[in-house]
Amino acid sequence: MEPILRAHRLRKHYGTGTGLVRAVDDVDLDVAPGEALGVVGPSGCGKSTLLHLLGMLDRPDGGQIWLGGERVDRLSETAAARLRRRAVGFVFQAFHLVDELTARENVELPALLAGASPRAARRRAAALLDRVGLADRAAHLPAQLSGGQRQRVAVARALVNDPGLLLADEPTGNLDTAATGEVLRLFDELRAEGRTLVIVTHDSRIAAAADRLITMRDGVFVDQTVLGRTGHGTGLGAISGLV
């Protein structure tokens, strides 16, 4: 099966000389369609940098990235933004909701930017807010929502354009235990649907929503564990730096 996401010798370094930081250091990675992949490791190990590279939010210093069979690391900023809007959904630790917009308007926004009609965007937003259990909070501003509720709005927003790939960066980092459980249950539902997920976190509980778990340290992958459904996580490509 052709990977939906592939990285080959991916590299991102910062600084020079004795101050050189190898945030991502010649990483190879294949992610199969429908796979839920968790990348764990301590703060500063390169997880978020890796995710930003895979999602075309940052450019690598070296290596190659393919999304859906298309090489994307050489795309122009405009082309990358267009592809992100259509094919990739993002969930961030800090939610990144627009404070002045209601929950429904936050979810609608990416659909409108992608060219959906206001009616279609509203219908899709309403369905997704109902899906994440927040239909009764659609008219609330982010400041009127709890952390867990804001993160569920962020998940709904990430799904509004029906992307083939969902990338989550420390999605439970700002949540208490109860809210973390809510978000992890939602990710597990998406996993069961066959959505492709890449979730980076320092929280080992993310394993509950993953088929495969990779441990990252100092810019490289050092271990992986197959956790979930038969057919995912094995034979999906080389992982550089495993020891």
Coordinates of C-alpha atoms in Angstrom, one line a residue:
M1 CA 0.0 0.0 0.0
E2 CA 1.3 3.4 -1.0
P3 CA 2.0 5.6 2.1
I4 CA -0.1 8.7 2.5
L5 CA 2.9 10.4 4.0
R6 CA 6.6 9.7 3.5
A7 CA 9.8 11.4 4.6
H8 CA 13.3 10.5 3.4
R9 CA 16.4 11.7 5.2
L10 CA 14.5 14.6 6.6
R11 CA 16.7 17.2 8.3
K12 CA 16.3 20.5 10.2
H13 CA 19.2 22.1 12.0
Y14 CA 19.5 25.3 13.9
G15 CA 22.6 27.3 14.8
T16 CA 26.2 26.5 13.8
G17 CA 29.4 25.2 15.4
T18 CA 29.1 24.4 19.1
G19 CA 25.6 25.9 19.1
L20 CA 24.3 23.5 16.4
V21 CA 21.0 21.8 17.3
R22 CA 20.0 18.8 15.2
A23 CA 16.3 19.2 15.7
V24 CA 15.4 16.6 13.0
D25 CA 18.4 14.6 11.9
D26 CA 18.1 12.4 8.7
V27 CA 14.7 10.9 9.6
D28 CA 12.9 8.4 7.4
L29 CA 9.2 7.7 7.9
D30 CA 6.3 6.2 6.1
V31 CA 2.7 6.5 7.3
A32 CA 0.1 4.3 5.8
P33 CA -3.4 5.4 4.9
G34 CA -5.6 4.9 8.0
E35 CA -2.7 4.5 10.4
A36 CA -2.7 6.3 13.7
L37 CA 0.9 7.1 14.6
G38 CA 2.1 8.5 17.9
V39 CA 5.5 10.1 18.3
V40 CA 6.6 10.5 21.9
G41 CA 9.6 11.9 23.6
P42 CA 10.8 14.6 26.0
S43 CA 10.4 18.3 25.4
G44 CA 13.0 19.5 23.0
C45 CA 13.6 16.2 21.2
G46 CA 12.4 17.5 17.9
K47 CA 8.8 16.2 17.8
S48 CA 7.1 19.5 17.0
T49 CA 9.7 20.4 14.5
L50 CA 9.1 17.1 12.7
L51 CA 5.4 17.7 12.7
H52 CA 5.8 21.2 11.3
L53 CA 8.0 19.9 8.5
L54 CA 5.5 17.1 7.7
G55 CA 2.7 19.6 7.6
M56 CA 4.6 22.1 5.4
L57 CA 4.5 24.7 8.1
D58 CA 8.3 24.9 7.9
R59 CA 10.9 24.0 5.3
P60 CA 13.5 21.3 5.8
D61 CA 17.2 21.9 5.4
G62 CA 17.5 18.6 3.6
G63 CA 15.6 15.5 2.6
Q64 CA 12.3 14.9 0.9
I65 CA 8.6 14.8 1.9
W66 CA 5.7 13.2 -0.1
L67 CA 2.0 13.7 0.6
G68 CA -0.4 11.5 -1.2
G69 CA 2.3 10.5 -3.7
E70 CA 3.2 14.2 -4.5
R71 CA 6.6 15.6 -3.4
V72 CA 5.8 18.7 -1.3
D73 CA 9.0 19.9 0.2
R74 CA 9.8 21.9 -3.0
L75 CA 6.4 23.6 -3.3
S76 CA 6.1 27.3 -3.3
E77 CA 4.5 28.9 -0.2
T78 CA 1.3 29.5 -2.1
A79 CA 1.0 26.0 -3.4
A80 CA 1.9 24.6 0.0
A81 CA -0.8 26.7 1.6
R82 CA -3.4 25.5 -0.9
L83 CA -2.5 21.9 -0.4
R84 CA -2.5 22.2 3.4
R85 CA -5.9 23.8 3.3
R86 CA -7.3 20.8 1.3
A87 CA -5.3 17.8 2.5
V88 CA -4.1 18.4 6.1
G89 CA -5.9 19.2 9.4
F90 CA -3.9 20.6 12.3
V91 CA -4.6 20.4 16.1
F92 CA -2.2 22.4 18.3
Q93 CA -1.5 22.5 22.0
A94 CA -2.5 26.1 22.3
F95 CA -5.7 25.6 20.3
H96 CA -5.1 28.6 18.0
L97 CA -8.8 29.5 17.9
V98 CA -9.7 33.1 16.8
D99 CA -10.9 34.8 20.1
E100 CA -13.4 37.0 18.3
L101 CA -15.2 34.2 16.5
T102 CA -17.7 31.8 18.0
A103 CA -17.0 28.0 18.1
R104 CA -19.1 27.6 14.9
E105 CA -17.3 30.4 13.1
N106 CA -13.9 29.0 14.1
V107 CA -14.9 25.7 12.5
E108 CA -16.4 27.3 9.5
L109 CA -13.4 29.5 8.7
P110 CA -11.1 26.9 7.0
A111 CA -14.0 25.7 4.8
L112 CA -14.7 29.3 3.7
L113 CA -11.0 29.8 2.9
A114 CA -11.1 26.7 0.9
G115 CA -14.0 28.0 -1.2
A116 CA -17.0 26.4 0.4
S117 CA -20.2 28.4 0.3
P118 CA -21.3 30.0 3.6
R119 CA -24.3 27.6 3.7
A120 CA -22.2 24.5 3.1
A121 CA -19.5 25.7 5.6
R122 CA -22.2 26.3 8.3
R123 CA -23.8 23.0 7.7
R124 CA -20.5 21.1 7.9
A125 CA -19.5 23.1 11.1
A126 CA -22.8 22.3 12.8
A127 CA -22.4 18.6 12.0
L128 CA -18.8 18.5 13.4
L129 CA -19.7 20.4 16.5
D130 CA -22.4 17.9 17.1
R131 CA -20.0 15.1 16.5
V132 CA -17.6 16.4 19.2
G133 CA -20.4 17.0 21.6
L134 CA -20.5 20.8 21.4
A135 CA -23.6 21.5 19.5
D136 CA -24.9 23.5 22.5
R137 CA -21.8 25.6 22.6
A138 CA -21.7 26.6 18.9
A139 CA -22.5 30.3 19.7
H140 CA -19.9 30.6 22.5
L141 CA -16.6 32.4 22.2
P142 CA -13.4 30.5 23.0
A143 CA -13.1 32.4 26.3
Q144 CA -16.5 31.0 27.4
L145 CA -15.2 27.4 26.8
S146 CA -13.1 25.1 28.9
G147 CA -9.7 23.9 27.7
G148 CA -11.1 20.5 26.7
Q149 CA -14.0 22.1 24.9
R150 CA -11.7 24.4 23.0
Q151 CA -9.6 21.5 21.9
R152 CA -12.6 19.7 20.7
V153 CA -13.5 22.8 18.7
A154 CA -10.0 22.7 17.3
V155 CA -10.5 19.0 16.3
A156 CA -13.7 19.9 14.5
R157 CA -12.0 22.7 12.7
A158 CA -9.2 20.4 11.6
L159 CA -11.8 18.0 10.1
V160 CA -14.0 20.6 8.3
N161 CA -12.4 20.2 4.9
D162 CA -12.3 16.4 5.3
P163 CA -8.5 16.1 5.0
G164 CA -6.7 12.9 4.4
L165 CA -4.2 13.5 7.2
L166 CA -4.7 14.9 10.7
L167 CA -1.6 16.2 12.5
A168 CA -1.8 17.0 16.2
D169 CA 1.0 18.8 18.1
E170 CA 0.9 18.1 21.9
P171 CA -3.0 18.1 21.8
T172 CA -3.3 17.3 25.5
G173 CA -0.5 19.5 26.8
N174 CA -2.8 22.2 28.2
L175 CA -5.5 19.9 29.4
D176 CA -6.4 18.4 32.8
T177 CA -6.9 14.6 33.2
A178 CA -10.7 14.7 32.4
A179 CA -10.3 16.8 29.3
T180 CA -7.4 14.7 28.2
G181 CA -9.6 11.7 28.4
E182 CA -12.3 13.4 26.2
V183 CA -9.8 14.3 23.5
L184 CA -8.1 10.9 23.5
R185 CA -11.6 9.2 23.1
L186 CA -12.2 11.5 20.2
F187 CA -8.9 10.5 18.6
D188 CA -9.7 6.9 19.2
E189 CA -13.0 7.3 17.4
L190 CA -11.2 8.9 14.4
R191 CA -8.7 6.1 14.5
A192 CA -11.5 3.5 14.4
E193 CA -13.0 5.3 11.4
G194 CA -9.8 4.8 9.5
R195 CA -8.5 8.4 9.6
T196 CA -4.8 8.9 9.2
L197 CA -3.4 10.5 12.4
V198 CA 0.1 11.7 13.4
I199 CA 0.1 12.8 17.0
V200 CA 3.3 14.1 18.7
T201 CA 3.3 14.4 22.4
H202 CA 5.3 13.8 25.6
D203 CA 2.2 12.1 27.1
S204 CA 2.4 8.3 26.9
R205 CA -1.3 8.0 27.2
I206 CA -1.6 8.9 23.5
A207 CA -0.7 5.3 22.9
A208 CA -4.4 4.6 23.6
A209 CA -5.2 6.3 20.2
A210 CA -2.3 4.9 18.2
D211 CA -1.5 1.9 16.1
R212 CA 2.2 2.5 16.2
L213 CA 4.3 4.4 18.8
I214 CA 7.7 5.9 17.9
T215 CA 10.0 7.3 20.6
M216 CA 12.1 10.3 19.5
R217 CA 15.3 11.7 21.2
D218 CA 17.8 14.3 20.0
G219 CA 16.3 14.6 16.5
V220 CA 16.1 10.8 15.7
F221 CA 13.8 7.9 16.2
V222 CA 15.2 5.5 18.8
D223 CA 12.4 2.9 19.3
Q224 CA 9.0 1.9 17.9
T225 CA 6.2 -0.3 19.2
V226 CA 3.3 -1.7 17.2
L227 CA 0.1 -1.3 19.3
G228 CA -3.0 -1.5 17.2
R229 CA -4.8 -3.0 14.3
T230 CA -3.4 -5.8 12.2
G231 CA -1.9 -4.5 9.1
H232 CA -0.7 -1.2 10.4
G233 CA 2.8 -0.4 11.7
T234 CA 4.7 -3.3 10.2
G235 CA 6.5 -3.1 6.9
L236 CA 5.7 0.6 6.5
G237 CA 9.2 1.8 5.8
A238 CA 12.5 2.4 7.4
I239 CA 12.9 4.4 10.6
S240 CA 16.3 6.0 10.8
G241 CA 18.3 6.2 14.0
L242 CA 16.7 3.1 15.7
V243 CA 19.0 1.6 18.2

